[in-house]
């Protein structure tokens, strides 16, 4: 019996504690009207003891108007529901819920034209749940919060109003963050884990690191490529699906292809492998590459196609027959210095990044990658060949000396382009003459100058990375 009475006593005390907590605040409905809006609000009764928290937003009723302030309460704190309408057209102005002056649960605010200003969920003043952000009435981003901590952000195209990318936080440790990014292209859906570095609230670097899956979404959803990255480099076993059910299994050692095997129905394939992309408007596939294969390995021409422009590379038993073999080229180089660059190219680079620069006894070697973060329909990647007009140059930003491109690897030249899915990343290498020891800052630009002035007087920035410090 003692145990029963003891349990009843604890239960009774628990009920009393809840009642006191609920009883701390009550609300009183008030009708308001002014030159701008009218409606009903609920103000707090018993909120005199509320101690505002620095950095939190508080909303109160003062002189028949809603007053918003940070870290303090102006007037009587709102507590309960608020329903306000514009006086001019009777459209909704504010539909929200409050707890002791702070936003709580769903809160929505509009302009007189009916455009959203706020559409968010809160938990006693802290963002919790879905928060939608708008620009000129169109959804810009949709965030998901957990007690004030952002967990995911989805970005939208302002014209189609469809999602174009999503970033989910997997873990966080100091200025390092692991995320999963999803790109919603018109032709594909790409999912990749990545490692991010932040500084002063700004994203300084974002590397693919972890699982990678790319799916065609038209005409049907199917995985076309999957594997793993290690700090932007392909590692381990990758699988790639080509037309007519041909599959490629590729073994990578930090981006270097160790082996490649083409199969169909589980058997080594012999014939022509086709890579094409489906375009919904024309309802047909557009061929971008043809690979001649014998007994499961490349043997013959690998041909890249972009419209009427065609370029081929010869292979024999899986080995490329070209003077531009990067690994053979590197055997002749002795690396004296190497600079790892955490700074990404700015927005003018449109997806171009420089990862490192090597100074050898003969050349300056620049390791780049391009990530298609601009074109949901897919991009065509190419750059003019060495010696051609508007080819890459290395510019000393102090002396303005222009250093021409000598060689390039892993990137198409002239007008034959390589298709890059939305979110997909392609590595390439640029080779220039040896830099003088006095060079401190360089830019890598297509053309002889960082920007040109167009006929209308506006500045056009070329594809490139600007002002990279080497000292």
PDB file of C-alpha atoms in Angstrom, residues 28-195:
ATOM      1  CA  UNK A  28      -7.109  37.572 -24.279  1.00  0.00           C
ATOM      2  CA  UNK A  29      -8.600  38.148 -27.736  1.00  0.00           C
ATOM      3  CA  UNK A  30      -8.484  41.744 -28.935  1.00  0.00           C
ATOM      4  CA  UNK A  31      -9.946  43.242 -32.093  1.00  0.00           C
ATOM      5  CA  UNK A  32      -7.725  45.837 -33.762  1.00  0.00           C
ATOM      6  CA  UNK A  33      -7.997  48.123 -36.775  1.00  0.00           C
ATOM      7  CA  UNK A  34      -5.769  50.837 -38.199  1.00  0.00           C
ATOM      8  CA  UNK A  35      -5.036  52.503 -41.535  1.00  0.00           C
ATOM      9  CA  UNK A  36      -3.203  49.423 -42.848  1.00  0.00           C
ATOM     10  CA  UNK A  37      -4.879  46.281 -41.442  1.00  0.00           C
ATOM     11  CA  UNK A  38      -7.611  44.903 -39.217  1.00  0.00           C
ATOM     12  CA  UNK A  39      -8.447  41.627 -37.473  1.00  0.00           C
ATOM     13  CA  UNK A  40      -8.010  39.836 -34.167  1.00  0.00           C
ATOM     14  CA  UNK A  41      -4.976  39.150 -32.009  1.00  0.00           C
ATOM     15  CA  UNK A  42      -4.510  37.337 -28.732  1.00  0.00           C
ATOM     16  CA  UNK A  43      -2.349  39.117 -26.167  1.00  0.00           C
ATOM     17  CA  UNK A  44      -0.652  37.501 -23.226  1.00  0.00           C
ATOM     18  CA  UNK A  45      -1.996  37.665 -19.693  1.00  0.00           C
ATOM     19  CA  UNK A  46       0.660  37.020 -17.051  1.00  0.00           C
ATOM     20  CA  UNK A  47       3.635  37.697 -19.324  1.00  0.00           C
ATOM     21  CA  UNK A  48       5.025  40.552 -17.241  1.00  0.00           C
ATOM     22  CA  UNK A  49       7.757  38.245 -15.966  1.00  0.00           C
ATOM     23  CA  UNK A  50       8.974  37.246 -19.409  1.00  0.00           C
ATOM     24  CA  UNK A  51      12.716  37.817 -19.784  1.00  0.00           C
ATOM     25  CA  UNK A  52      13.554  38.436 -23.447  1.00  0.00           C
ATOM     26  CA  UNK A  53      16.366  36.384 -24.954  1.00  0.00           C
ATOM     27  CA  UNK A  54      19.021  38.229 -26.937  1.00  0.00           C
ATOM     28  CA  UNK A  55      18.834  37.501 -30.651  1.00  0.00           C
ATOM     29  CA  UNK A  56      15.215  36.286 -30.594  1.00  0.00           C
ATOM     30  CA  UNK A  57      12.381  38.204 -32.233  1.00  0.00           C
ATOM     31  CA  UNK A  58       9.446  39.378 -30.102  1.00  0.00           C
ATOM     32  CA  UNK A  59       6.097  40.631 -31.316  1.00  0.00           C
ATOM     33  CA  UNK A  60       3.731  42.741 -29.249  1.00  0.00           C
ATOM     34  CA  UNK A  61       0.644  44.964 -29.514  1.00  0.00           C
ATOM     35  CA  UNK A  62       1.160  48.651 -28.830  1.00  0.00           C
ATOM     36  CA  UNK A  63      -1.070  51.583 -29.801  1.00  0.00           C
ATOM     37  CA  UNK A  64      -3.296  49.336 -31.904  1.00  0.00           C
ATOM     38  CA  UNK A  65      -0.342  48.194 -34.035  1.00  0.00           C
ATOM     39  CA  UNK A  66       1.892  45.126 -34.236  1.00  0.00           C
ATOM     40  CA  UNK A  67       5.394  45.931 -32.997  1.00  0.00           C
ATOM     41  CA  UNK A  68       8.353  43.682 -33.829  1.00  0.00           C
ATOM     42  CA  UNK A  69      11.704  43.958 -32.070  1.00  0.00           C
ATOM     43  CA  UNK A  70      14.778  41.878 -31.338  1.00  0.00           C
ATOM     44  CA  UNK A  71      15.741  40.988 -27.777  1.00  0.00           C
ATOM     45  CA  UNK A  72      12.952  43.040 -26.206  1.00  0.00           C
ATOM     46  CA  UNK A  73       9.161  43.264 -25.963  1.00  0.00           C
ATOM     47  CA  UNK A  74       7.284  46.350 -27.132  1.00  0.00           C
ATOM     48  CA  UNK A  75       3.732  46.585 -25.807  1.00  0.00           C
ATOM     49  CA  UNK A  76       1.756  43.517 -24.759  1.00  0.00           C
ATOM     50  CA  UNK A  77       3.327  40.270 -26.000  1.00  0.00           C
ATOM     51  CA  UNK A  78       1.212  38.257 -28.415  1.00  0.00           C
ATOM     52  CA  UNK A  79       0.186  34.837 -27.124  1.00  0.00           C
ATOM     53  CA  UNK A  80      -2.119  32.639 -29.185  1.00  0.00           C
ATOM     54  CA  UNK A  81      -3.457  33.143 -32.691  1.00  0.00           C
ATOM     55  CA  UNK A  82      -3.315  36.246 -34.869  1.00  0.00           C
ATOM     56  CA  UNK A  83      -5.475  36.814 -37.943  1.00  0.00           C
ATOM     57  CA  UNK A  84      -5.003  40.126 -39.723  1.00  0.00           C
ATOM     58  CA  UNK A  85      -6.184  41.384 -43.118  1.00  0.00           C
ATOM     59  CA  UNK A  86      -5.231  44.345 -45.313  1.00  0.00           C
ATOM     60  CA  UNK A  87      -7.782  47.131 -45.036  1.00  0.00           C
ATOM     61  CA  UNK A  88      -7.467  48.058 -48.720  1.00  0.00           C
ATOM     62  CA  UNK A  89      -8.391  44.713 -50.317  1.00  0.00           C
ATOM     63  CA  UNK A  90      -9.255  42.425 -47.356  1.00  0.00           C
ATOM     64  CA  UNK A  91      -6.522  39.971 -48.362  1.00  0.00           C
ATOM     65  CA  UNK A  92      -4.617  38.094 -45.590  1.00  0.00           C
ATOM     66  CA  UNK A  93      -1.749  40.009 -44.015  1.00  0.00           C
ATOM     67  CA  UNK A  94      -0.677  37.845 -41.052  1.00  0.00           C
ATOM     68  CA  UNK A  95      -1.860  34.394 -39.980  1.00  0.00           C
ATOM     69  CA  UNK A  96       0.344  33.232 -37.120  1.00  0.00           C
ATOM     70  CA  UNK A  97       0.612  31.686 -33.690  1.00  0.00           C
ATOM     71  CA  UNK A  98       2.656  33.053 -30.785  1.00  0.00           C
ATOM     72  CA  UNK A  99       3.956  31.936 -27.411  1.00  0.00           C
ATOM     73  CA  UNK A 100       4.766  34.711 -24.912  1.00  0.00           C
ATOM     74  CA  UNK A 101       5.621  37.145 -27.695  1.00  0.00           C
ATOM     75  CA  UNK A 102       7.594  34.706 -29.841  1.00  0.00           C
ATOM     76  CA  UNK A 103       6.616  33.021 -33.106  1.00  0.00           C
ATOM     77  CA  UNK A 104       5.302  29.525 -32.408  1.00  0.00           C
ATOM     78  CA  UNK A 105       4.081  26.784 -34.793  1.00  0.00           C
ATOM     79  CA  UNK A 106       3.036  27.923 -38.294  1.00  0.00           C
ATOM     80  CA  UNK A 107       3.440  31.615 -39.149  1.00  0.00           C
ATOM     81  CA  UNK A 108       2.539  33.194 -42.495  1.00  0.00           C
ATOM     82  CA  UNK A 109       2.798  36.772 -43.765  1.00  0.00           C
ATOM     83  CA  UNK A 110       1.874  38.290 -47.160  1.00  0.00           C
ATOM     84  CA  UNK A 111       2.198  41.530 -49.107  1.00  0.00           C
ATOM     85  CA  UNK A 112      -0.880  43.433 -50.275  1.00  0.00           C
ATOM     86  CA  UNK A 113      -0.452  41.765 -53.678  1.00  0.00           C
ATOM     87  CA  UNK A 114      -0.804  38.339 -52.084  1.00  0.00           C
ATOM     88  CA  UNK A 115       2.885  37.424 -52.291  1.00  0.00           C
ATOM     89  CA  UNK A 116       4.423  35.488 -49.407  1.00  0.00           C
ATOM     90  CA  UNK A 117       6.828  37.326 -47.122  1.00  0.00           C
ATOM     91  CA  UNK A 118       7.053  34.562 -44.522  1.00  0.00           C
ATOM     92  CA  UNK A 119       5.907  30.956 -44.378  1.00  0.00           C
ATOM     93  CA  UNK A 120       7.660  29.280 -41.467  1.00  0.00           C
ATOM     94  CA  UNK A 121       7.331  26.957 -38.504  1.00  0.00           C
ATOM     95  CA  UNK A 122       8.699  27.865 -35.077  1.00  0.00           C
ATOM     96  CA  UNK A 123       9.016  26.392 -31.617  1.00  0.00           C
ATOM     97  CA  UNK A 124       8.824  29.154 -29.004  1.00  0.00           C
ATOM     98  CA  UNK A 125      10.767  31.624 -31.142  1.00  0.00           C
ATOM     99  CA  UNK A 126      13.205  29.133 -32.647  1.00  0.00           C
ATOM    100  CA  UNK A 127      12.861  27.904 -36.219  1.00  0.00           C
ATOM    101  CA  UNK A 128      11.668  24.301 -36.086  1.00  0.00           C
ATOM    102  CA  UNK A 129      10.326  22.460 -39.124  1.00  0.00           C
ATOM    103  CA  UNK A 130       9.808  23.857 -42.620  1.00  0.00           C
ATOM    104  CA  UNK A 131      10.802  27.457 -43.398  1.00  0.00           C
ATOM    105  CA  UNK A 132      10.076  28.730 -46.927  1.00  0.00           C
ATOM    106  CA  UNK A 133      11.947  31.812 -48.200  1.00  0.00           C
ATOM    107  CA  UNK A 134      10.608  33.965 -51.040  1.00  0.00           C
ATOM    108  CA  UNK A 135      11.953  36.511 -53.516  1.00  0.00           C
ATOM    109  CA  UNK A 136       9.341  38.660 -55.264  1.00  0.00           C
ATOM    110  CA  UNK A 137       6.664  36.114 -54.370  1.00  0.00           C
ATOM    111  CA  UNK A 138       8.520  33.096 -55.793  1.00  0.00           C
ATOM    112  CA  UNK A 139      10.055  30.362 -53.660  1.00  0.00           C
ATOM    113  CA  UNK A 140      13.837  30.769 -53.463  1.00  0.00           C
ATOM    114  CA  UNK A 141      14.687  28.173 -50.814  1.00  0.00           C
ATOM    115  CA  UNK A 142      12.914  25.783 -48.478  1.00  0.00           C
ATOM    116  CA  UNK A 143      14.765  25.066 -45.222  1.00  0.00           C
ATOM    117  CA  UNK A 144      14.161  22.360 -42.633  1.00  0.00           C
ATOM    118  CA  UNK A 145      15.184  23.186 -39.047  1.00  0.00           C
ATOM    119  CA  UNK A 146      15.467  21.141 -35.866  1.00  0.00           C
ATOM    120  CA  UNK A 147      15.333  23.451 -32.820  1.00  0.00           C
ATOM    121  CA  UNK A 148      17.140  26.246 -34.646  1.00  0.00           C
ATOM    122  CA  UNK A 149      19.688  24.020 -36.390  1.00  0.00           C
ATOM    123  CA  UNK A 150      19.328  23.863 -40.160  1.00  0.00           C
ATOM    124  CA  UNK A 151      19.193  20.291 -41.457  1.00  0.00           C
ATOM    125  CA  UNK A 152      18.354  20.689 -45.134  1.00  0.00           C
ATOM    126  CA  UNK A 153      17.908  23.390 -47.793  1.00  0.00           C
ATOM    127  CA  UNK A 154      16.113  22.939 -51.110  1.00  0.00           C
ATOM    128  CA  UNK A 155      16.726  25.523 -53.860  1.00  0.00           C
ATOM    129  CA  UNK A 156      14.046  26.351 -56.452  1.00  0.00           C
ATOM    130  CA  UNK A 157      14.051  27.720 -59.971  1.00  0.00           C
ATOM    131  CA  UNK A 158      12.121  31.030 -59.842  1.00  0.00           C
ATOM    132  CA  UNK A 159      10.515  30.522 -63.258  1.00  0.00           C
ATOM    133  CA  UNK A 160       9.408  26.884 -63.157  1.00  0.00           C
ATOM    134  CA  UNK A 161       9.073  26.925 -59.342  1.00  0.00           C
ATOM    135  CA  UNK A 162      10.539  23.400 -59.335  1.00  0.00           C
ATOM    136  CA  UNK A 163      13.383  22.248 -57.048  1.00  0.00           C
ATOM    137  CA  UNK A 164      16.817  22.345 -58.663  1.00  0.00           C
ATOM    138  CA  UNK A 165      19.023  21.202 -55.772  1.00  0.00           C
ATOM    139  CA  UNK A 166      18.920  20.113 -52.136  1.00  0.00           C
ATOM    140  CA  UNK A 167      21.616  20.062 -49.464  1.00  0.00           C
ATOM    141  CA  UNK A 168      21.154  17.915 -46.339  1.00  0.00           C
ATOM    142  CA  UNK A 169      23.467  18.109 -43.316  1.00  0.00           C
ATOM    143  CA  UNK A 170      24.753  14.684 -42.264  1.00  0.00           C
ATOM    144  CA  UNK A 171      27.188  15.748 -39.531  1.00  0.00           C
ATOM    145  CA  UNK A 172      29.095  18.795 -38.294  1.00  0.00           C
ATOM    146  CA  UNK A 173      32.424  19.175 -36.489  1.00  0.00           C
ATOM    147  CA  UNK A 174      33.714  22.715 -36.001  1.00  0.00           C
ATOM    148  CA  UNK A 175      34.193  24.342 -39.392  1.00  0.00           C
ATOM    149  CA  UNK A 176      33.856  20.974 -41.146  1.00  0.00           C
ATOM    150  CA  UNK A 177      30.511  19.677 -42.348  1.00  0.00           C
ATOM    151  CA  UNK A 178      29.413  16.530 -44.173  1.00  0.00           C
ATOM    152  CA  UNK A 179      26.411  16.920 -46.455  1.00  0.00           C
ATOM    153  CA  UNK A 180      24.425  15.118 -49.086  1.00  0.00           C
ATOM    154  CA  UNK A 181      23.660  17.190 -52.187  1.00  0.00           C
ATOM    155  CA  UNK A 182      20.948  16.327 -54.707  1.00  0.00           C
ATOM    156  CA  UNK A 183      20.722  17.970 -58.131  1.00  0.00           C
ATOM    157  CA  UNK A 184      17.334  17.812 -59.894  1.00  0.00           C
ATOM    158  CA  UNK A 185      18.187  18.224 -63.564  1.00  0.00           C
ATOM    159  CA  UNK A 186      15.659  18.096 -66.362  1.00  0.00           C
ATOM    160  CA  UNK A 187      17.312  14.901 -67.603  1.00  0.00           C
ATOM    161  CA  UNK A 188      18.865  13.450 -64.447  1.00  0.00           C
ATOM    162  CA  UNK A 189      18.878  13.279 -60.653  1.00  0.00           C
ATOM    163  CA  UNK A 190      22.323  13.211 -59.060  1.00  0.00           C
ATOM    164  CA  UNK A 191      23.050  12.438 -55.388  1.00  0.00           C
ATOM    165  CA  UNK A 192      26.501  12.881 -53.864  1.00  0.00           C
ATOM    166  CA  UNK A 193      27.993  13.064 -50.387  1.00  0.00           C
ATOM    167  CA  UNK A 194      30.458  15.862 -49.873  1.00  0.00           C
ATOM    168  CA  UNK A 195      32.850  17.428 -47.370  1.00  0.00           C
TER     169      UNK A 195
END
